[in-house]
Amino acid sequence: MDRLSLDTSVFWILLAATALKLAASYLAYRKRVQAAARYCAWAMLAAACYSFGYAFEIISTSLEQGKLWLKVQHLGIPFITTFWLILAIIFTGHQAFLKRWSVLLLFVIPVMVFIFQFTNDYHHLYYRDVQFDPDSSYMSPILLEKGPLYWLNVAYLYTQGAVGITLFVRMYSRAMPIVRRQVVMMIFGAVAPWLFNIAYIFAYDVVKIDLTPFGFATTGIVFIYGVYRFHLLRLVPVAYQQVFETIQDGVIVLDYDHNLSHVNESARCLFTKLRSWKGEPLAIAELFESHPDLLAMSSSSAYRELRISMDRDGAPHYYQVKISVIYDQGGIFLGKLMVFSDVTQSVLYQEQLLANRNQLEELHAFKDRLFAVVTHDIRDPLALLVSLTEIIEEDFIDPESEESEIFREISSQVRDTHLLVGNLLDWVRSQGGKIHFRPLAWELGPMVHAAVKTIKHRLEAKQIGMTVSVQAGTSVYADKEMVELILRNLMFNAIKYSRTGGHIRIEATRQMDQITLSVKDSGIGVNEEVVQSLFREIQQSSSPGTDGEQGTGIGLYLCEKFVRLNGGEIGYTSSQGEGSTFFFTLPTAGAPKMQYRSWREADGG
């Protein structure tokens, strides 16, 4: 290959190297949120000036051209290692030393070299002589006789390089594995240009070319590889290290041979052997010899969790241990990560909650038993009294006598109390989930007329008229006892809030596969204060009726639950002073099979 072809080939190679450095600079610039990335971008840009100028120096055709391209090179040469040293200081966590004055001091010699190189023709302190020899055996036709400032610059560059490499080596010796890979990339990228520069300075007569720009091209390749493979500069390694050391969870890193690789301070507090561990080889089997469950877990090849108990300071502590397998981006096994999370407080809280829950369940069961016994013991005698009052009223009391009015009042109070106790008993059973739901197909009319008979005495007492409109043959599919309780409660409320001489209408209408049963009164209407919670909550106290009648506040609550249990909905319309209409729906006997709600679903609204 002739000299011209060789120069041209090297020229294009150097331009390619320049493009590579510019790409590396751009990648670093994109990550400029990190201060280290910004200085990396500047260092690569300065190296690009170096290789670009040297490419054109090689093909120079005159001394003036050669000097021009030397100046282009020195737009970057004096500053490359300064930017790189600042990068190393930040990367290794020593940015506290980077005061404004210290940064300015670092740039004193580079700026001085830059100025003296540009004015070299006036003092010849940087280059004693610059000659043009197109027939030279060297790659560049520009022959340089180096001056004292040149060697001062070389000494300064090598000093900066030595300081930076020392910082990286020190960092590597105490870094965690994920950080060490990044540190190795930075060291390798920094060493390459120095090795090439040593060849240029001490063996130029042999190599015939300045190899330093090619060294920086190697740095660019390493940097680009590190960015995409090891997420270089995504987070400064010292930040990784800081997070690792200060996290409250204990962290143990195992290498691929199941030897200890790295631990944080929290992990050292968990195991006695780790408190004096300085990084010497330590097998996980030796560390966990008194914890066979942890040892077995550490051999797992997949993610696992385990809760263990350990004694610390004479008291048991509980830890949730998680083990994860670490792979690189290529899927190569690197080691394992064990994380020990202190869950002692959570466990103690759970134990306390469980103890409280058991105690509450016992108290709740006792309350239910007591309530059920009391209500049963009261309801049975009341049922007997209701039957006796009905017999006495029909057979022994003269309707026209003075005693008749007194007896009707007694009979009314007995029936009301019996209804109240029945509601209470149903509520107790519902709270314990002991409601028996037995839906059957049955005719609605006879049940409605039977229910009206039970309140006849109350209707007569307030001289309230009652109209029942239920078409013969109207059948529903529901629990008969529940529907009877619902209707009875709605009728009692209608009587309670109706004025003397009022009127109540019970009506059943059919719409598609549903029967709507309504109870309409001409009473005082619904109190606005209880509208929002009429069905959803047990009322603390029931509003008194028009004659001062009292209630428990349970009736409508149970009605809503029983209606929902039967697959229907309940609602009302009301106008203050004009009356209310309460209605609920039930499926017809011939309706398609539907999904009935459980008591839990009904009680949840």
PDB file of N, CA and C in Angstrom, residues 125-178:
ATOM      1  N   LEU A 125       7.493  27.938  23.621  1.00  0.00           N
ATOM      2  CA  LEU A 125       7.612  27.236  24.898  1.00  0.00           C
ATOM      3  C   LEU A 125       6.891  25.891  24.876  1.00  0.00           C
ATOM      4  N   TYR A 126       5.897  25.756  24.004  1.00  0.00           N
ATOM      5  CA  TYR A 126       5.169  24.501  23.932  1.00  0.00           C
ATOM      6  C   TYR A 126       5.815  23.574  22.901  1.00  0.00           C
ATOM      7  N   TYR A 127       6.035  24.069  21.701  1.00  0.00           N
ATOM      8  CA  TYR A 127       6.820  23.356  20.697  1.00  0.00           C
ATOM      9  C   TYR A 127       8.046  24.213  20.373  1.00  0.00           C
ATOM     10  N   ARG A 128       9.242  23.665  20.540  1.00  0.00           N
ATOM     11  CA  ARG A 128      10.440  24.422  20.195  1.00  0.00           C
ATOM     12  C   ARG A 128      10.533  24.639  18.687  1.00  0.00           C
ATOM     13  N   ASP A 129      10.013  23.636  17.953  1.00  0.00           N
ATOM     14  CA  ASP A 129      10.067  23.776  16.496  1.00  0.00           C
ATOM     15  C   ASP A 129       8.975  22.918  15.879  1.00  0.00           C
ATOM     16  N   VAL A 130       8.356  23.434  14.807  1.00  0.00           N
ATOM     17  CA  VAL A 130       7.337  22.710  14.065  1.00  0.00           C
ATOM     18  C   VAL A 130       7.721  22.742  12.594  1.00  0.00           C
ATOM     19  N   GLN A 131       7.907  21.556  11.991  1.00  0.00           N
ATOM     20  CA  GLN A 131       8.360  21.477  10.596  1.00  0.00           C
ATOM     21  C   GLN A 131       7.387  20.638   9.770  1.00  0.00           C
ATOM     22  N   PHE A 132       7.412  20.890   8.453  1.00  0.00           N
ATOM     23  CA  PHE A 132       6.581  20.128   7.522  1.00  0.00           C
ATOM     24  C   PHE A 132       7.489  19.300   6.623  1.00  0.00           C
ATOM     25  N   ASP A 133       7.317  17.968   6.652  1.00  0.00           N
ATOM     26  CA  ASP A 133       8.150  17.077   5.836  1.00  0.00           C
ATOM     27  C   ASP A 133       7.243  16.014   5.222  1.00  0.00           C
ATOM     28  N   PRO A 134       6.768  16.230   3.972  1.00  0.00           N
ATOM     29  CA  PRO A 134       5.867  15.262   3.332  1.00  0.00           C
ATOM     30  C   PRO A 134       6.515  13.914   3.065  1.00  0.00           C
ATOM     31  N   ASP A 135       7.857  13.863   3.091  1.00  0.00           N
ATOM     32  CA  ASP A 135       8.553  12.601   2.819  1.00  0.00           C
ATOM     33  C   ASP A 135       8.975  11.884   4.095  1.00  0.00           C
ATOM     34  N   SER A 136       8.466  12.354   5.230  1.00  0.00           N
ATOM     35  CA  SER A 136       8.838  11.766   6.518  1.00  0.00           C
ATOM     36  C   SER A 136       8.360  10.320   6.590  1.00  0.00           C
ATOM     37  N   SER A 137       9.071   9.509   7.357  1.00  0.00           N
ATOM     38  CA  SER A 137       8.680   8.120   7.541  1.00  0.00           C
ATOM     39  C   SER A 137       7.519   7.989   8.532  1.00  0.00           C
ATOM     40  N   TYR A 138       7.218   9.070   9.209  1.00  0.00           N
ATOM     41  CA  TYR A 138       6.110   9.052  10.152  1.00  0.00           C
ATOM     42  C   TYR A 138       4.783   9.243   9.423  1.00  0.00           C
ATOM     43  N   MET A 139       3.702   8.864  10.102  1.00  0.00           N
ATOM     44  CA  MET A 139       2.389   8.975   9.479  1.00  0.00           C
ATOM     45  C   MET A 139       2.020  10.432   9.223  1.00  0.00           C
ATOM     46  N   SER A 140       2.356  11.298  10.175  1.00  0.00           N
ATOM     47  CA  SER A 140       2.048  12.723  10.025  1.00  0.00           C
ATOM     48  C   SER A 140       3.234  13.455   9.389  1.00  0.00           C
ATOM     49  N   PRO A 141       2.971  14.356   8.452  1.00  0.00           N
ATOM     50  CA  PRO A 141       4.064  15.134   7.855  1.00  0.00           C
ATOM     51  C   PRO A 141       4.540  16.258   8.765  1.00  0.00           C
ATOM     52  N   ILE A 142       3.873  16.465   9.886  1.00  0.00           N
ATOM     53  CA  ILE A 142       4.243  17.526  10.812  1.00  0.00           C
ATOM     54  C   ILE A 142       5.190  16.949  11.860  1.00  0.00           C
ATOM     55  N   LEU A 143       6.392  17.490  11.893  1.00  0.00           N
ATOM     56  CA  LEU A 143       7.409  17.031  12.845  1.00  0.00           C
ATOM     57  C   LEU A 143       7.496  18.038  13.978  1.00  0.00           C
ATOM     58  N   LEU A 144       7.447  17.530  15.212  1.00  0.00           N
ATOM     59  CA  LEU A 144       7.389  18.402  16.378  1.00  0.00           C
ATOM     60  C   LEU A 144       8.603  18.195  17.268  1.00  0.00           C
ATOM     61  N   GLU A 145       9.153  19.323  17.708  1.00  0.00           N
ATOM     62  CA  GLU A 145      10.189  19.277  18.748  1.00  0.00           C
ATOM     63  C   GLU A 145       9.545  19.861  19.997  1.00  0.00           C
ATOM     64  N   LYS A 146       9.345  19.026  20.979  1.00  0.00           N
ATOM     65  CA  LYS A 146       8.525  19.387  22.129  1.00  0.00           C
ATOM     66  C   LYS A 146       9.295  20.281  23.093  1.00  0.00           C
ATOM     67  N   GLY A 147       8.559  21.255  23.660  1.00  0.00           N
ATOM     68  CA  GLY A 147       9.149  22.196  24.594  1.00  0.00           C
ATOM     69  C   GLY A 147       8.784  21.894  26.027  1.00  0.00           C
ATOM     70  N   PRO A 148       9.213  22.736  26.977  1.00  0.00           N
ATOM     71  CA  PRO A 148       8.998  22.478  28.404  1.00  0.00           C
ATOM     72  C   PRO A 148       7.515  22.460  28.793  1.00  0.00           C
ATOM     73  N   LEU A 149       6.712  23.343  28.200  1.00  0.00           N
ATOM     74  CA  LEU A 149       5.289  23.345  28.560  1.00  0.00           C
ATOM     75  C   LEU A 149       4.582  22.090  28.075  1.00  0.00           C
ATOM     76  N   TYR A 150       5.076  21.510  26.983  1.00  0.00           N
ATOM     77  CA  TYR A 150       4.500  20.255  26.499  1.00  0.00           C
ATOM     78  C   TYR A 150       4.692  19.169  27.558  1.00  0.00           C
ATOM     79  N   TRP A 151       5.924  19.078  28.089  1.00  0.00           N
ATOM     80  CA  TRP A 151       6.209  18.041  29.076  1.00  0.00           C
ATOM     81  C   TRP A 151       5.510  18.327  30.414  1.00  0.00           C
ATOM     82  N   LEU A 152       5.316  19.631  30.701  1.00  0.00           N
ATOM     83  CA  LEU A 152       4.531  19.966  31.888  1.00  0.00           C
ATOM     84  C   LEU A 152       3.092  19.457  31.732  1.00  0.00           C
ATOM     85  N   ASN A 153       2.547  19.633  30.535  1.00  0.00           N
ATOM     86  CA  ASN A 153       1.192  19.153  30.278  1.00  0.00           C
ATOM     87  C   ASN A 153       1.116  17.629  30.394  1.00  0.00           C
ATOM     88  N   VAL A 154       2.145  16.942  29.842  1.00  0.00           N
ATOM     89  CA  VAL A 154       2.169  15.472  29.934  1.00  0.00           C
ATOM     90  C   VAL A 154       2.216  15.024  31.394  1.00  0.00           C
ATOM     91  N   ALA A 155       3.076  15.678  32.193  1.00  0.00           N
ATOM     92  CA  ALA A 155       3.173  15.312  33.608  1.00  0.00           C
ATOM     93  C   ALA A 155       1.849  15.547  34.328  1.00  0.00           C
ATOM     94  N   TYR A 156       1.179  16.647  33.983  1.00  0.00           N
ATOM     95  CA  TYR A 156      -0.106  16.965  34.630  1.00  0.00           C
ATOM     96  C   TYR A 156      -1.179  15.942  34.238  1.00  0.00           C
ATOM     97  N   LEU A 157      -1.182  15.572  32.947  1.00  0.00           N
ATOM     98  CA  LEU A 157      -2.167  14.593  32.489  1.00  0.00           C
ATOM     99  C   LEU A 157      -1.963  13.251  33.178  1.00  0.00           C
ATOM    100  N   TYR A 158      -0.734  12.822  33.305  1.00  0.00           N
ATOM    101  CA  TYR A 158      -0.465  11.526  33.923  1.00  0.00           C
ATOM    102  C   TYR A 158      -0.756  11.557  35.422  1.00  0.00           C
ATOM    103  N   THR A 159      -0.518  12.702  36.051  1.00  0.00           N
ATOM    104  CA  THR A 159      -0.839  12.818  37.478  1.00  0.00           C
ATOM    105  C   THR A 159      -2.342  12.705  37.693  1.00  0.00           C
ATOM    106  N   GLN A 160      -3.097  13.423  36.846  1.00  0.00           N
ATOM    107  CA  GLN A 160      -4.561  13.325  36.952  1.00  0.00           C
ATOM    108  C   GLN A 160      -5.031  11.890  36.714  1.00  0.00           C
ATOM    109  N   GLY A 161      -4.426  11.240  35.705  1.00  0.00           N
ATOM    110  CA  GLY A 161      -4.805   9.860  35.419  1.00  0.00           C
ATOM    111  C   GLY A 161      -4.526   8.941  36.592  1.00  0.00           C
ATOM    112  N   ALA A 162      -3.354   9.110  37.234  1.00  0.00           N
ATOM    113  CA  ALA A 162      -2.998   8.258  38.365  1.00  0.00           C
ATOM    114  C   ALA A 162      -3.954   8.461  39.534  1.00  0.00           C
ATOM    115  N   VAL A 163      -4.322   9.729  39.787  1.00  0.00           N
ATOM    116  CA  VAL A 163      -5.260  10.008  40.887  1.00  0.00           C
ATOM    117  C   VAL A 163      -6.623   9.364  40.601  1.00  0.00           C
ATOM    118  N   GLY A 164      -7.106   9.516  39.366  1.00  0.00           N
ATOM    119  CA  GLY A 164      -8.397   8.941  39.011  1.00  0.00           C
ATOM    120  C   GLY A 164      -8.402   7.427  39.121  1.00  0.00           C
ATOM    121  N   ILE A 165      -7.356   6.780  38.598  1.00  0.00           N
ATOM    122  CA  ILE A 165      -7.286   5.315  38.670  1.00  0.00           C
ATOM    123  C   ILE A 165      -7.237   4.861  40.124  1.00  0.00           C
ATOM    124  N   THR A 166      -6.509   5.574  40.965  1.00  0.00           N
ATOM    125  CA  THR A 166      -6.429   5.229  42.382  1.00  0.00           C
ATOM    126  C   THR A 166      -7.809   5.286  43.045  1.00  0.00           C
ATOM    127  N   LEU A 167      -8.581   6.324  42.719  1.00  0.00           N
ATOM    128  CA  LEU A 167      -9.928   6.437  43.279  1.00  0.00           C
ATOM    129  C   LEU A 167     -10.795   5.251  42.864  1.00  0.00           C
ATOM    130  N   PHE A 168     -10.678   4.865  41.589  1.00  0.00           N
ATOM    131  CA  PHE A 168     -11.482   3.731  41.109  1.00  0.00           C
ATOM    132  C   PHE A 168     -11.058   2.428  41.771  1.00  0.00           C
ATOM    133  N   VAL A 169      -9.757   2.219  41.918  1.00  0.00           N
ATOM    134  CA  VAL A 169      -9.266   0.977  42.530  1.00  0.00           C
ATOM    135  C   VAL A 169      -9.731   0.892  43.986  1.00  0.00           C
ATOM    136  N   ARG A 170      -9.630   1.999  44.696  1.00  0.00           N
ATOM    137  CA  ARG A 170     -10.090   2.004  46.088  1.00  0.00           C
ATOM    138  C   ARG A 170     -11.589   1.712  46.176  1.00  0.00           C
ATOM    139  N   MET A 171     -12.323   2.280  45.251  1.00  0.00           N
ATOM    140  CA  MET A 171     -13.772   2.046  45.245  1.00  0.00           C
ATOM    141  C   MET A 171     -14.072   0.576  44.953  1.00  0.00           C
ATOM    142  N   TYR A 172     -13.351  -0.009  44.024  1.00  0.00           N
ATOM    143  CA  TYR A 172     -13.579  -1.407  43.655  1.00  0.00           C
ATOM    144  C   TYR A 172     -13.364  -2.328  44.854  1.00  0.00           C
ATOM    145  N   SER A 173     -12.365  -2.032  45.683  1.00  0.00           N
ATOM    146  CA  SER A 173     -12.004  -2.928  46.789  1.00  0.00           C
ATOM    147  C   SER A 173     -13.123  -3.051  47.822  1.00  0.00           C
ATOM    148  N   ARG A 174     -14.011  -2.061  47.913  1.00  0.00           N
ATOM    149  CA  ARG A 174     -15.061  -2.122  48.934  1.00  0.00           C
ATOM    150  C   ARG A 174     -16.469  -2.014  48.356  1.00  0.00           C
ATOM    151  N   ALA A 175     -16.571  -2.161  47.034  1.00  0.00           N
ATOM    152  CA  ALA A 175     -17.882  -2.001  46.378  1.00  0.00           C
ATOM    153  C   ALA A 175     -18.636  -3.319  46.347  1.00  0.00           C
ATOM    154  N   MET A 176     -19.958  -3.220  46.253  1.00  0.00           N
ATOM    155  CA  MET A 176     -20.803  -4.388  46.093  1.00  0.00           C
ATOM    156  C   MET A 176     -20.706  -4.878  44.651  1.00  0.00           C
ATOM    157  N   PRO A 177     -21.085  -6.130  44.377  1.00  0.00           N
ATOM    158  CA  PRO A 177     -20.875  -6.716  43.045  1.00  0.00           C
ATOM    159  C   PRO A 177     -21.467  -5.919  41.900  1.00  0.00           C
ATOM    160  N   ILE A 178     -22.694  -5.418  42.056  1.00  0.00           N
ATOM    161  CA  ILE A 178     -23.322  -4.704  40.958  1.00  0.00           C
ATOM    162  C   ILE A 178     -22.574  -3.416  40.628  1.00  0.00           C
TER     163      ILE A 178
END
